[in-house]
Amino acid sequence: ISLSLSLSLSLSLSLSLSLSLSLSLSLSLSSLSLFQLFAIFAFATCGGYSGALRLSVDCANKTDSDFSIDIDFAYPFRLHQVTFEVPTCEGKRREKLALIGDFSSSAEFFVTIAVFAFLYSLAATVVYIFFQNKYRENNRGPLVDFIVTVVFSFLWLVGSSAWAKGLSDVKVATDPKEVLLLVSACKQQSNKCAAVHSPVMSSLNTSVVNPKVDVSAHRED
């Protein structure tokens, strides 16, 4: 009877330990999957973005008018390098203008953090699945994993906050009404200027959604 109780207790402990390890692994993988998802959204929606706006300048002399002035811009949002030509409404002469602002630093930092976070999460997933014993050896693996996850969470918060401000400035700089203020012909009441269409920013709005990374899932008690 004593031997049977001992075997039953050992079996119960083994099952509890296996269940605990499986649950811990599942939580870690779930957290990493979420992190990967947001990282993909970040560098796909921000790093791959391109937008356009269109203006219309209706001169008093109709032959000088231009009803389709297209302005294209894209990541990394060095808008001061985006140039376009508009009529001056003084004969056939046209003036060359550029958008205002350089928002590449916040955009590139944000995308860089997203790329490295994605690569780290992929590497960690491989370790969790194929090198579980090495990962738990001396508790060094979980500790390093936890520290790196905390660092990435902090950098993500900083990067997404900086890019949220940068995105707000990009929206202002590419607002057709703001761009029309740069056009000298639009300052004359005899000419009529209008915004034909604005850039679509929905994908960029998606890029600044913050993942709630559960760092506790990477800890091993």
Short mmCIF file of C-alpha atoms in Angstrom, two decimals:
data_model
loop_
_atom_site.label_atom_id
_atom_site.label_comp_id
_atom_site.label_asym_id
_atom_site.label_seq_id
_atom_site.Cartn_x
_atom_site.Cartn_y
_atom_site.Cartn_z
CA ILE A 1 0.00 0.00 0.00
CA SER A 2 2.83 2.34 0.90
CA LEU A 3 4.54 1.60 -2.42
CA SER A 4 1.30 2.20 -4.32
CA LEU A 5 0.77 5.55 -2.58
CA SER A 6 4.35 6.54 -3.35
CA LEU A 7 3.96 5.65 -7.02
CA SER A 8 0.62 7.48 -7.21
CA LEU A 9 2.13 10.56 -5.60
CA SER A 10 5.11 10.50 -7.96
CA LEU A 11 2.81 10.11 -10.94
CA SER A 12 0.65 12.99 -9.75
CA LEU A 13 3.67 15.22 -9.26
CA SER A 14 4.98 14.32 -12.73
CA LEU A 15 1.63 15.07 -14.32
CA SER A 16 1.35 18.38 -12.43
CA LEU A 17 4.86 19.36 -13.51
CA SER A 18 4.15 18.44 -17.14
CA LEU A 19 0.90 20.39 -17.05
CA SER A 20 2.66 23.37 -15.51
CA LEU A 21 5.41 23.30 -18.14
CA SER A 22 2.85 22.96 -20.95
CA LEU A 23 0.80 25.86 -19.59
CA SER A 24 3.90 28.04 -19.22
CA LEU A 25 4.98 27.21 -22.77
CA SER A 26 1.48 27.94 -24.11
CA LEU A 27 1.40 31.33 -22.36
CA SER A 28 4.84 32.22 -23.69
CA LEU A 29 3.94 31.21 -27.23
CA SER A 30 0.61 33.08 -27.04
CA SER A 31 2.39 36.23 -25.90
CA LEU A 32 4.96 35.88 -28.66
CA SER A 33 2.25 35.29 -31.27
CA LEU A 34 0.57 38.53 -30.22
CA PHE A 35 3.91 40.33 -30.30
CA GLN A 36 4.63 38.95 -33.78
CA LEU A 37 1.21 40.04 -35.01
CA PHE A 38 1.66 43.64 -33.89
CA ALA A 39 5.23 43.73 -35.18
CA ILE A 40 4.03 42.60 -38.63
CA PHE A 41 1.29 45.24 -38.57
CA ALA A 42 3.83 47.90 -37.60
CA PHE A 43 6.39 47.44 -40.35
CA ALA A 44 3.82 46.41 -42.97
CA THR A 45 1.44 49.34 -42.49
CA CYS A 46 4.08 52.00 -41.78
CA GLY A 47 7.13 50.76 -43.68
CA GLY A 48 5.12 49.93 -46.78
CA TYR A 49 2.94 53.04 -46.85
CA SER A 50 2.54 55.35 -49.84
CA GLY A 51 -0.05 58.08 -50.17
CA ALA A 52 -1.18 60.82 -52.52
CA LEU A 53 -3.21 63.99 -52.57
CA ARG A 54 -4.57 66.04 -55.45
CA LEU A 55 -5.04 69.79 -55.77
CA SER A 56 -6.84 71.99 -58.25
CA VAL A 57 -5.85 75.55 -59.25
CA ASP A 58 -8.46 77.37 -61.32
CA CYS A 59 -6.88 80.54 -62.70
CA ALA A 60 -8.83 83.59 -63.83
CA ASN A 61 -7.27 82.90 -67.22
CA LYS A 62 -8.61 79.38 -67.77
CA THR A 63 -5.78 78.38 -70.09
CA ASP A 64 -3.33 78.63 -67.17
CA SER A 65 -5.39 76.40 -64.87
CA ASP A 66 -4.39 72.96 -63.65
CA PHE A 67 -7.19 70.82 -62.23
CA SER A 68 -5.09 67.76 -61.47
CA ILE A 69 -1.97 68.42 -59.40
CA ASP A 70 -0.90 65.07 -57.95
CA ILE A 71 1.48 64.90 -54.99
CA ASP A 72 2.84 61.47 -53.99
CA PHE A 73 4.70 60.70 -50.78
CA ALA A 74 5.75 57.57 -48.90
CA TYR A 75 7.73 56.09 -46.01
CA PRO A 76 10.09 57.29 -44.50
CA PHE A 77 8.19 60.62 -44.84
CA ARG A 78 10.98 63.01 -45.80
CA LEU A 79 8.30 65.38 -47.01
CA HIS A 80 10.69 68.26 -47.61
CA GLN A 81 12.09 66.20 -50.50
CA VAL A 82 8.65 65.78 -52.12
CA THR A 83 8.37 68.42 -54.85
CA PHE A 84 5.55 69.37 -57.19
CA GLU A 85 4.77 72.07 -59.72
CA VAL A 86 1.78 74.41 -59.72
CA PRO A 87 0.65 77.17 -62.08
CA THR A 88 1.34 80.78 -61.11
CA CYS A 89 -1.66 81.97 -63.13
CA GLU A 90 0.73 84.40 -64.84
CA GLY A 91 1.02 82.95 -68.30
CA LYS A 92 2.53 79.51 -68.71
CA ARG A 93 5.06 79.97 -65.92
CA ARG A 94 4.92 77.41 -63.13
CA GLU A 95 6.50 77.38 -59.70
CA LYS A 96 8.15 74.43 -57.99
CA LEU A 97 7.20 73.81 -54.37
CA ALA A 98 7.91 71.18 -51.72
CA LEU A 99 5.98 69.79 -48.79
CA ILE A 100 7.09 70.80 -45.29
CA GLY A 101 8.73 68.58 -42.69
CA ASP A 102 11.02 65.60 -42.21
CA PHE A 103 9.45 62.85 -40.07
CA SER A 104 11.80 60.04 -41.05
CA SER A 105 13.54 59.70 -37.66
CA SER A 106 10.42 58.68 -35.70
CA ALA A 107 9.09 56.51 -38.55
CA GLU A 108 12.37 54.66 -39.10
CA PHE A 109 12.93 54.14 -35.37
CA PHE A 110 9.44 52.70 -35.00
CA VAL A 111 9.85 50.33 -37.96
CA THR A 112 13.33 49.27 -36.80
CA ILE A 113 12.03 48.32 -33.35
CA ALA A 114 9.17 46.40 -34.96
CA VAL A 115 11.54 44.43 -37.22
CA PHE A 116 13.92 43.50 -34.37
CA ALA A 117 10.98 42.60 -32.11
CA PHE A 118 9.62 40.30 -34.80
CA LEU A 119 13.01 38.63 -35.35
CA TYR A 120 13.50 38.15 -31.60
CA SER A 121 10.04 36.65 -31.17
CA LEU A 122 10.76 34.19 -34.00
CA ALA A 123 14.06 33.18 -32.38
CA ALA A 124 12.40 32.83 -28.97
CA THR A 125 9.66 30.64 -30.46
CA VAL A 126 12.29 28.27 -31.89
CA VAL A 127 14.01 28.12 -28.48
CA TYR A 128 10.72 27.46 -26.65
CA ILE A 129 9.81 24.58 -28.96
CA PHE A 130 13.12 22.87 -29.75
CA PHE A 131 15.44 23.83 -26.89
CA GLN A 132 13.14 23.77 -23.87
CA ASN A 133 15.64 21.93 -21.63
CA LYS A 134 18.48 24.32 -22.41
CA TYR A 135 16.09 27.25 -21.95
CA ARG A 136 15.26 26.19 -18.37
CA GLU A 137 18.81 25.28 -17.40
CA ASN A 138 19.86 27.22 -14.26
CA ASN A 139 16.86 29.56 -14.79
CA ARG A 140 19.15 31.76 -16.88
CA GLY A 141 17.08 31.41 -20.05
CA PRO A 142 13.79 32.63 -18.55
CA LEU A 143 15.57 35.53 -16.80
CA VAL A 144 17.28 36.69 -20.02
CA ASP A 145 14.03 36.26 -21.92
CA PHE A 146 12.13 38.31 -19.36
CA ILE A 147 14.72 41.14 -19.40
CA VAL A 148 14.81 41.29 -23.21
CA THR A 149 11.01 41.31 -23.36
CA VAL A 150 10.83 44.19 -20.89
CA VAL A 151 13.42 46.13 -22.91
CA PHE A 152 11.51 45.56 -26.15
CA SER A 153 8.24 46.57 -24.47
CA PHE A 154 9.81 49.82 -23.30
CA LEU A 155 11.36 50.56 -26.71
CA TRP A 156 8.05 49.77 -28.38
CA LEU A 157 6.26 52.21 -26.09
CA VAL A 158 8.83 54.93 -26.82
CA GLY A 159 8.85 54.24 -30.55
CA SER A 160 5.08 54.10 -30.94
CA SER A 161 4.66 57.30 -28.90
CA ALA A 162 7.22 59.12 -31.05
CA TRP A 163 5.63 57.82 -34.24
CA ALA A 164 2.12 58.75 -33.04
CA LYS A 165 3.35 62.36 -32.74
CA GLY A 166 5.11 62.07 -36.11
CA LEU A 167 1.98 60.70 -37.74
CA SER A 168 -0.03 63.62 -36.40
CA ASP A 169 2.47 66.01 -37.98
CA VAL A 170 2.44 64.06 -41.27
CA LYS A 171 -1.34 64.41 -41.42
CA VAL A 172 -1.07 68.17 -40.98
CA ALA A 173 1.76 68.52 -43.52
CA THR A 174 -0.15 66.52 -46.16
CA ASP A 175 -3.54 68.10 -45.55
CA PRO A 176 -4.51 69.57 -48.96
CA LYS A 177 -5.83 72.73 -47.29
CA GLU A 178 -2.44 73.29 -45.65
CA VAL A 179 -0.59 72.56 -48.89
CA LEU A 180 -2.74 75.09 -50.78
CA LEU A 181 -1.42 77.77 -48.44
CA LEU A 182 1.99 77.29 -50.08
CA VAL A 183 0.66 78.11 -53.55
CA SER A 184 1.13 81.80 -54.42
CA ALA A 185 -1.66 81.75 -57.01
CA CYS A 186 -4.14 80.73 -54.30
CA LYS A 187 -3.46 83.98 -52.43
CA GLN A 188 -5.13 85.96 -55.21
CA GLN A 189 -8.90 86.20 -54.92
CA SER A 190 -9.37 86.02 -58.68
CA ASN A 191 -8.08 82.44 -58.66
CA LYS A 192 -9.91 79.48 -57.14
CA CYS A 193 -8.03 76.67 -55.44
CA ALA A 194 -9.51 73.45 -54.08
CA ALA A 195 -8.55 70.07 -52.65
CA VAL A 196 -9.65 67.27 -54.99
CA HIS A 197 -8.86 64.43 -52.58
CA SER A 198 -6.87 63.81 -49.40
CA PRO A 199 -4.45 60.96 -48.66
CA VAL A 200 -5.89 57.83 -47.04
CA MET A 201 -4.31 57.38 -43.60
CA SER A 202 -6.26 54.38 -42.27
CA SER A 203 -3.31 51.97 -42.53
CA LEU A 204 -1.03 54.43 -40.73
CA ASN A 205 -3.60 54.75 -37.96
CA THR A 206 -3.41 50.97 -37.57
CA SER A 207 0.38 51.11 -37.20
CA VAL A 208 0.25 53.09 -33.95
CA VAL A 209 -1.95 50.58 -32.10
CA ASN A 210 0.11 49.36 -29.13
CA PRO A 211 0.36 45.67 -28.26
CA LYS A 212 -0.22 44.86 -24.58
CA VAL A 213 2.73 42.54 -24.15
CA ASP A 214 2.26 40.36 -21.06
CA VAL A 215 5.82 40.25 -19.75
CA SER A 216 4.71 38.07 -16.85
CA ALA A 217 4.16 35.26 -19.33
CA HIS A 218 7.92 35.14 -19.86
CA ARG A 219 8.74 34.75 -16.19
CA GLU A 220 9.39 31.40 -14.60
CA ASP A 221 8.58 31.25 -10.90
#
